[in-house]
Amino acid sequence: MTLTATVTEGLEEARRRTLSLLEPVPEALLERQHSELLSPLVWDLAHVANYEDLWLLRALGCESVDASHDGLYDAFLHPRRTRGGLAMLDLAGARAYGDRIRNRVLELLHRQGADGEGPLRAGGYVYGMVVQHEHQHAETLLAALHLLPEGYADLVGERPSTPGPARPSGAEATAPPEAECAVPGGTYVVGTSTDPWSYDNERPAHEVEVAPYAIDGAPVNNAAWAEFLADGGYDRAALWTERGWTWRQEADLERPLGWEPHGEGTWLRKRFGRIEPVPAEEPVQHVCWYEADAFARWAGRRLPTEVEWEVAATCDPTTGQKYRHPWGDQLWRPGLANLGQQHLGPDPVGAHPGGRSPVGCLAMEGDVWEWTSSGFDPWPGSTAFPYREYSEVFYGGDYRVLRGGSWATSPTAARGTFRNWDHPTRRHIFAGLRTARSL
Ligand SMILES: [Fe+2]
């Protein structure tokens, strides 16, 4: 496939995904703000279109379809909690706006191809940026749909085009994970200078010295989290950092988001509006960084640094090779990792033995984002590109880095060097953890 064809298919697939996620939702619910952490769903739809107008039309020298929407859909001008009060385009308006922009972008692509002179067009960079941006918003849409009081799973029903909540057959645990995988100390490469669609914050590739450590062979599962709960993990201040304990009390954290007690030591959870027993073998989700950090301390361990995470996911200590993914440099396909919203949740730990990393870790890509102990800082020698607001303005803030992508992450935006970040209090995202210890 030519780069232009890959880009065209990528753009179209991202839009199909966005629209299929929203299709089962009644229009009145699309325009409502359901949480102060998340936009009204229809805002995201017009925002991804506006971003495409900015970067695939104007930045490439073409005329804007309609610049009058710029202020309304600027994420920096309007924090999420305020977006419900904006005079937004309705569903039909947002779709028409998106279609007009897309048609012009496809004409341009047809005329000049995806590749070209200059840093924006080299390797189709700016197209990759826009495709990933829309997919990242699709994951945000899923975080909002997960909390929809009306119950997204029931709205989806049996619609064939929308992945339902049921787990696909064949994704049962097939390879018991190692309890932990040892990584020898040494010099490793972190980041990338060559991945054509990598973001500025992943660049450049650089060498780091790492002391020997061991890291969990798989993400922490719900059974382990239930033990933490049974052992009073949420009631013992000594397990929490000072700020974590303050937040635990302020926000009244008592268990992962969505969990409810159900008799002696057993738990139910609400996901996408459906109540079900918490499955023991599934990675825990919807815990914030403070909870993850306390769990690790309770287990006598710690969260890995993001460098330790990346080395365990992408480096082979025996050969010195670094790979794009835990399984190597090949493109993702189902079976290697639970990415791309195959269904609305993680798979049981061990479901994808083919995705094992060189040091033996399972499920490093897909299933759940994994909290690391690291704050969000630039790699040495990094420069902002193509705009400061993607990464630079967040460096050094009150964030913790998450790695690996979740079941809701598009394979287009999943690779071993990809860095995500969020506030340590956030738990509406599809985030869990794995722990580590120094050797
Ligand atoms: Fe955005």
Coordinates of C-alpha atoms and ligand atoms in Angstrom, one line a residue:
M1 CA 0.0 0.0 0.0
T2 CA 1.3 3.5 -0.8
L3 CA 1.7 6.0 2.0
T4 CA -1.2 8.1 0.5
A5 CA -3.4 5.0 0.5
T6 CA -2.4 4.2 4.1
V7 CA -3.2 7.7 5.2
T8 CA -6.5 7.8 3.4
E9 CA -7.6 4.5 5.0
G10 CA -6.3 5.7 8.4
L11 CA -8.4 8.9 8.2
E12 CA -11.5 7.1 7.1
E13 CA -11.1 4.3 9.7
A14 CA -10.8 6.9 12.5
R15 CA -13.9 8.7 11.4
R16 CA -15.9 5.4 11.0
R17 CA -14.8 4.6 14.6
T18 CA -15.8 7.9 16.0
L19 CA -19.3 7.8 14.3
S20 CA -19.9 4.2 15.2
L21 CA -19.2 4.9 18.9
L22 CA -21.7 7.8 18.9
E23 CA -24.3 6.2 16.7
P24 CA -26.2 4.3 19.4
V25 CA -26.5 7.4 21.7
P26 CA -29.7 9.5 21.6
E27 CA -28.9 13.0 20.4
A28 CA -30.0 14.7 23.7
L29 CA -27.3 12.7 25.5
L30 CA -24.6 13.7 23.0
E31 CA -25.0 17.4 23.9
R32 CA -25.1 16.9 27.6
Q33 CA -22.0 17.2 29.9
H34 CA -21.9 14.0 31.9
S35 CA -18.8 14.7 34.0
E36 CA -16.7 17.7 34.6
L37 CA -13.7 15.6 33.5
L38 CA -15.2 15.0 30.0
S39 CA -16.6 17.1 27.2
P40 CA -20.1 16.7 25.8
L41 CA -19.7 14.0 23.2
V42 CA -20.7 16.2 20.3
W43 CA -18.0 18.7 21.2
D44 CA -15.3 16.1 20.6
L45 CA -16.8 15.3 17.1
A46 CA -16.5 18.9 15.9
H47 CA -13.2 19.4 17.7
V48 CA -11.5 16.6 15.8
A49 CA -12.9 18.2 12.6
N50 CA -11.5 21.6 13.6
Y51 CA -8.1 20.1 14.3
E52 CA -8.1 18.5 10.9
D53 CA -9.0 21.9 9.3
L54 CA -6.1 23.5 11.2
W55 CA -3.5 20.9 10.4
L56 CA -4.5 19.2 7.1
L57 CA -5.8 22.3 5.4
R58 CA -4.4 25.5 6.8
A59 CA -1.0 24.2 7.9
L60 CA -0.6 22.7 4.4
G61 CA -1.4 26.0 2.7
C62 CA -5.1 25.5 1.9
E63 CA -8.0 27.6 2.8
S64 CA -10.0 26.9 6.0
V65 CA -13.5 25.5 5.5
D66 CA -14.8 27.7 8.4
A67 CA -12.4 29.4 10.7
S68 CA -15.2 30.9 12.7
H69 CA -15.4 27.7 14.8
D70 CA -11.7 28.0 16.0
G71 CA -12.5 29.6 19.3
L72 CA -15.3 27.2 20.2
Y73 CA -13.3 24.1 19.6
D74 CA -10.0 25.2 21.1
A75 CA -9.3 22.8 24.0
F76 CA -7.0 25.3 25.7
L77 CA -9.6 28.1 25.7
H78 CA -12.3 25.9 27.1
P79 CA -11.4 23.5 29.9
R80 CA -13.5 20.3 29.8
R81 CA -15.7 21.3 32.8
T82 CA -16.9 24.4 31.0
R83 CA -17.7 22.9 27.6
G84 CA -21.3 22.0 28.5
G85 CA -22.2 25.7 28.4
L86 CA -20.8 26.4 24.9
A87 CA -23.1 27.1 21.9
M88 CA -21.9 24.0 20.1
L89 CA -22.8 22.6 16.7
D90 CA -25.5 19.9 17.1
L91 CA -24.9 16.4 15.7
A92 CA -26.0 17.2 12.2
G93 CA -24.0 20.4 12.2
A94 CA -20.8 18.7 13.5
R95 CA -21.1 15.9 11.0
A96 CA -21.6 18.3 8.1
Y97 CA -18.6 20.4 9.3
G98 CA -16.5 17.3 9.5
D99 CA -17.6 16.1 6.1
R100 CA -16.8 19.4 4.4
I101 CA -13.3 19.4 5.9
R102 CA -12.7 15.8 5.1
N103 CA -13.7 16.1 1.5
R104 CA -11.3 19.0 1.0
V105 CA -8.5 17.0 2.7
L106 CA -9.1 14.0 0.5
E107 CA -9.0 16.2 -2.6
L108 CA -5.7 17.6 -1.4
L109 CA -4.3 14.1 -0.6
H110 CA -5.3 13.0 -4.1
R111 CA -3.6 16.0 -5.7
Q112 CA -0.3 16.1 -3.8
G113 CA 0.0 12.8 -2.0
A114 CA 0.8 12.3 1.7
D115 CA 4.6 12.5 1.6
G116 CA 6.4 15.7 0.7
E117 CA 9.0 18.4 1.5
G118 CA 9.3 19.9 5.0
P119 CA 8.9 18.4 8.4
L120 CA 5.1 18.4 8.4
R121 CA 4.7 16.3 5.3
A122 CA 7.9 14.1 5.5
G123 CA 6.7 10.6 6.0
G124 CA 3.1 11.9 6.1
Y125 CA 3.8 13.1 9.7
V126 CA 1.0 15.6 10.0
Y127 CA -1.5 13.1 8.6
G128 CA -0.4 10.6 11.2
M129 CA -0.8 13.2 13.8
V130 CA -4.4 13.9 12.8
V131 CA -5.3 10.2 12.6
Q132 CA -3.8 9.5 16.0
H133 CA -5.6 12.6 17.4
E134 CA -9.0 11.4 16.3
H135 CA -8.3 7.9 17.8
Q136 CA -7.2 9.5 21.0
H137 CA -10.4 11.3 21.2
A138 CA -12.3 8.1 20.4
E139 CA -10.7 6.7 23.6
T140 CA -11.9 9.8 25.5
L141 CA -15.4 9.2 24.0
L142 CA -15.3 5.7 25.4
A143 CA -14.3 7.0 28.9
A144 CA -17.4 9.3 28.7
L145 CA -19.6 6.5 27.4
H146 CA -18.4 4.2 30.2
L147 CA -19.9 6.6 32.7
L148 CA -23.1 7.4 30.8
P149 CA -25.9 7.0 33.4
E150 CA -28.2 5.7 30.7
G151 CA -26.0 2.6 30.2
Y152 CA -24.0 2.5 26.9
A153 CA -24.0 -1.3 26.8
D154 CA -27.8 -1.4 26.6
L155 CA -27.8 1.4 24.0
V156 CA -25.4 -0.6 21.9
G157 CA -27.6 -3.7 22.2
E158 CA -27.0 -6.0 19.3
R159 CA -25.9 -3.3 16.8
P160 CA -23.4 -5.2 14.6
S161 CA -21.2 -2.3 13.8
T162 CA -20.4 -1.4 17.4
P163 CA -18.2 -3.7 19.4
G164 CA -20.4 -4.9 22.3
P165 CA -19.4 -5.6 25.9
A166 CA -19.1 -9.4 25.5
R167 CA -15.6 -10.9 25.4
P168 CA -14.7 -12.5 22.0
S169 CA -14.2 -16.2 22.2
G170 CA -10.6 -17.4 22.1
A171 CA -9.3 -14.6 24.4
E172 CA -9.3 -16.7 27.6
A173 CA -6.1 -17.0 29.6
T174 CA -3.7 -19.3 27.7
A175 CA -0.3 -18.5 29.2
P176 CA 0.2 -18.1 32.9
P177 CA 2.4 -15.0 33.3
E178 CA 5.7 -15.0 35.1
A179 CA 5.3 -13.6 38.6
E180 CA 8.1 -11.2 37.7
C181 CA 10.7 -10.8 35.0
A182 CA 14.3 -9.8 35.8
V183 CA 16.0 -7.1 33.8
P184 CA 19.8 -6.9 34.1
G185 CA 21.4 -3.5 34.7
G186 CA 23.0 -1.8 31.7
T187 CA 22.8 0.8 29.0
Y188 CA 19.5 0.8 27.0
V189 CA 17.9 2.9 24.3
V190 CA 14.8 4.8 25.3
G191 CA 12.6 6.9 22.9
T192 CA 12.8 7.1 19.1
S193 CA 14.4 9.3 16.4
T194 CA 13.1 7.2 13.5
D195 CA 9.5 6.2 14.1
P196 CA 7.8 8.4 11.4
W197 CA 4.6 9.1 13.3
S198 CA 6.0 9.4 16.8
Y199 CA 5.2 12.5 18.8
D200 CA 7.8 15.2 19.9
N201 CA 7.7 13.9 23.5
E202 CA 8.9 10.4 22.3
R203 CA 12.0 12.0 20.6
P204 CA 14.9 11.7 20.5
A205 CA 16.2 8.1 21.0
H206 CA 18.9 8.3 23.8
E207 CA 20.8 5.9 26.0
V208 CA 20.1 5.5 29.7
E209 CA 21.8 3.6 32.4
V210 CA 19.5 1.3 34.3
A211 CA 20.2 -0.5 37.5
P212 CA 18.9 -4.2 37.7
Y213 CA 15.3 -4.6 38.5
A214 CA 12.4 -7.0 38.3
I215 CA 9.0 -6.1 37.0
D216 CA 5.6 -7.9 37.1
G217 CA 5.1 -10.4 34.3
A218 CA 1.5 -9.0 33.8
P219 CA -0.6 -6.1 35.0
V220 CA -2.0 -6.4 38.6
N221 CA -5.3 -8.2 38.4
N222 CA -8.6 -7.8 40.2
A223 CA -8.0 -10.7 42.5
A224 CA -4.8 -9.1 43.8
W225 CA -6.7 -5.8 44.2
A226 CA -9.4 -7.6 46.3
E227 CA -6.7 -8.9 48.6
F228 CA -5.4 -5.3 49.0
L229 CA -8.9 -4.2 49.9
A230 CA -9.4 -7.1 52.4
D231 CA -6.1 -6.3 54.0
G232 CA -7.3 -2.7 54.8
G233 CA -5.2 -1.1 52.0
Y234 CA -7.5 1.9 51.8
D235 CA -7.4 2.4 55.6
R236 CA -3.7 2.3 56.4
A237 CA -2.2 5.8 56.0
A238 CA 1.3 4.3 56.1
L239 CA 0.8 2.7 52.7
W240 CA 0.0 6.0 51.0
T241 CA 2.1 9.1 50.3
E242 CA 1.1 12.1 52.3
R243 CA -0.6 13.8 49.3
G244 CA -2.2 10.4 48.4
W245 CA -3.6 10.0 51.8
T246 CA -5.1 13.5 51.8
W247 CA -6.7 12.8 48.4
R248 CA -7.9 9.4 49.6
Q249 CA -9.8 11.1 52.4
E250 CA -11.0 14.2 50.4
A251 CA -12.3 12.1 47.5
D252 CA -13.5 9.3 49.8
L253 CA -11.6 6.7 47.8
E254 CA -12.6 3.2 49.1
R255 CA -12.2 0.9 46.1
P256 CA -11.7 1.2 42.3
L257 CA -14.2 3.4 40.5
G258 CA -17.3 1.4 39.7
W259 CA -16.8 -1.3 42.3
E260 CA -19.5 -2.1 44.9
P261 CA -19.2 -4.6 47.8
H262 CA -21.3 -7.8 47.4
G263 CA -21.1 -9.9 50.5
E264 CA -18.0 -11.2 52.2
G265 CA -14.9 -10.3 50.2
T266 CA -16.7 -10.3 46.8
W267 CA -17.3 -7.4 44.5
L268 CA -19.6 -6.2 41.8
R269 CA -18.7 -3.5 39.3
K270 CA -20.7 -1.3 37.0
R271 CA -19.2 -0.9 33.5
F272 CA -21.0 0.9 30.6
G273 CA -24.1 0.7 32.7
R274 CA -24.1 -3.0 33.4
I275 CA -23.5 -4.6 36.8
E276 CA -21.5 -7.7 36.9
P277 CA -19.2 -9.7 39.2
V278 CA -15.6 -8.4 39.2
P279 CA -13.6 -10.9 37.1
A280 CA -10.6 -12.1 39.2
E281 CA -8.2 -12.6 36.3
E282 CA -8.8 -9.3 34.5
P283 CA -6.3 -6.4 35.0
V284 CA -7.7 -3.9 37.5
Q285 CA -8.9 -0.7 35.9
H286 CA -10.0 2.7 37.1
V287 CA -7.5 3.3 39.9
C288 CA -5.7 6.6 40.2
W289 CA -2.0 7.0 40.6
Y290 CA -2.3 7.4 44.3
E291 CA -4.1 4.1 44.7
A292 CA -1.6 2.4 42.3
D293 CA 1.3 3.7 44.4
A294 CA -0.3 2.6 47.7
F295 CA -1.0 -0.9 46.2
A296 CA 2.7 -1.3 45.2
R297 CA 3.8 -0.3 48.7
W298 CA 1.4 -2.8 50.2
A299 CA 2.8 -5.5 47.9
G300 CA 6.3 -4.6 49.2
R301 CA 7.2 -3.2 45.8
R302 CA 7.0 0.1 43.9
L303 CA 5.8 1.4 40.6
P304 CA 8.3 1.1 37.8
T305 CA 9.9 4.3 36.4
E306 CA 8.8 4.9 32.8
V307 CA 12.3 4.1 31.6
E308 CA 12.1 0.7 33.4
W309 CA 8.7 0.2 31.8
E310 CA 9.9 1.0 28.3
V311 CA 13.1 -1.2 28.6
A312 CA 11.0 -4.2 29.8
A313 CA 8.6 -3.7 26.9
T314 CA 10.9 -3.0 24.0
C315 CA 14.5 -4.1 24.8
D316 CA 16.3 -7.4 24.5
P317 CA 19.1 -7.4 27.0
T318 CA 20.7 -10.4 25.4
T319 CA 21.1 -9.0 21.9
G320 CA 20.9 -5.3 22.7
Q321 CA 18.1 -4.9 20.1
K322 CA 15.2 -2.4 20.7
Y323 CA 11.9 -3.1 19.1
R324 CA 8.8 -1.0 18.3
H325 CA 6.5 -3.3 20.2
P326 CA 6.9 -6.0 22.9
W327 CA 6.5 -8.7 20.2
G328 CA 8.9 -7.1 17.8
D329 CA 8.7 -4.7 14.9
Q330 CA 5.8 -6.3 13.1
L331 CA 2.5 -4.4 12.8
W332 CA -0.1 -5.3 15.4
R333 CA -2.8 -7.9 14.6
P334 CA -5.5 -9.3 16.9
G335 CA -3.9 -12.0 19.1
L336 CA -0.8 -10.0 19.9
A337 CA -2.4 -7.5 22.2
N338 CA -5.9 -6.3 23.2
L339 CA -5.9 -3.0 21.3
G340 CA -8.4 -1.3 19.1
Q341 CA -11.6 -1.8 21.0
Q342 CA -12.1 -5.4 20.0
H343 CA -14.7 -5.4 22.8
L344 CA -15.4 -3.0 25.7
G345 CA -12.8 -4.2 28.2
P346 CA -9.5 -5.9 29.0
D347 CA -8.8 -9.6 28.4
P348 CA -7.8 -11.9 31.3
V349 CA -4.1 -11.7 32.0
G350 CA -2.2 -14.1 29.8
A351 CA -4.7 -14.0 26.9
H352 CA -2.1 -12.9 24.3
P353 CA 1.1 -15.0 24.8
G354 CA 2.3 -14.0 21.3
G355 CA 2.7 -10.4 22.6
R356 CA 5.3 -11.4 25.2
S357 CA 8.2 -8.9 25.5
P358 CA 11.9 -10.1 25.2
V359 CA 12.3 -10.2 29.0
G360 CA 9.0 -12.1 29.3
C361 CA 6.4 -9.6 30.2
L362 CA 2.8 -10.1 29.0
A363 CA 0.2 -7.4 28.0
M364 CA 2.5 -4.5 28.0
E365 CA 0.6 -3.0 25.1
G366 CA -3.2 -3.0 25.3
D367 CA -5.7 -4.0 28.0
V368 CA -4.9 -1.2 30.5
W369 CA -2.7 1.9 30.6
E370 CA -0.1 1.4 33.3
W371 CA 0.8 4.1 35.8
T372 CA 4.6 4.6 36.3
S373 CA 6.3 6.5 39.1
S374 CA 7.6 9.1 36.7
G375 CA 6.5 12.7 36.2
F376 CA 6.2 14.0 32.6
D377 CA 9.4 15.6 31.5
P378 CA 11.1 16.0 28.1
W379 CA 13.7 13.5 27.0
P380 CA 17.2 15.1 26.7
G381 CA 17.5 17.0 23.5
S382 CA 13.8 17.0 22.8
T383 CA 12.2 20.0 20.9
A384 CA 8.6 21.0 20.6
F385 CA 7.1 20.0 17.2
P386 CA 4.8 21.0 15.6
Y387 CA 3.3 23.0 18.4
R388 CA 4.1 23.7 22.0
E389 CA 0.7 22.8 23.3
Y390 CA 1.0 19.1 22.4
S391 CA 3.6 18.3 25.0
E392 CA 5.8 21.2 26.1
V393 CA 3.3 23.1 28.2
F394 CA 2.6 20.0 30.2
Y395 CA 6.3 19.2 31.1
G396 CA 7.0 19.4 34.8
G397 CA 3.4 19.8 35.8
D398 CA 1.4 17.7 38.3
Y399 CA 1.3 14.6 36.0
R400 CA 2.3 11.0 36.1
V401 CA 3.3 9.1 32.9
L402 CA 1.1 6.2 31.8
R403 CA 2.4 3.6 29.3
G404 CA 1.3 0.8 27.0
G405 CA -2.2 1.8 25.8
S406 CA -5.5 0.2 26.8
W407 CA -8.1 -2.0 25.1
A408 CA -9.6 1.3 23.8
T409 CA -6.4 2.5 22.2
S410 CA -6.1 2.4 18.5
P411 CA -3.1 0.3 17.2
T412 CA -2.2 3.5 15.3
A413 CA -1.4 5.2 18.6
A414 CA 0.2 2.2 20.3
R415 CA 4.0 1.6 20.4
G416 CA 6.6 1.0 23.0
T417 CA 7.8 4.6 23.1
F418 CA 4.3 6.2 23.3
R419 CA 3.9 8.4 26.4
N420 CA 0.6 9.4 28.0
W421 CA 0.2 11.5 31.1
D422 CA -2.5 12.5 33.5
H423 CA -3.1 13.9 36.9
P424 CA -2.4 11.5 39.8
T425 CA -6.1 11.8 40.9
R426 CA -7.6 10.6 37.6
R427 CA -9.4 7.3 37.4
H428 CA -12.1 7.6 34.8
I429 CA -9.4 6.5 32.2
F430 CA -8.7 2.9 31.5
A431 CA -5.7 2.7 33.7
G432 CA -4.2 0.0 35.9
L433 CA -0.6 -0.9 36.9
R434 CA 2.2 -3.4 37.2
T435 CA 4.7 -3.2 40.0
A436 CA 8.5 -3.5 40.2
R437 CA 11.4 -3.8 42.6
S438 CA 15.1 -3.1 42.5
L439 CA 17.4 -6.1 42.5
Ligands
FE1 FE -7.8 17.3 20.9

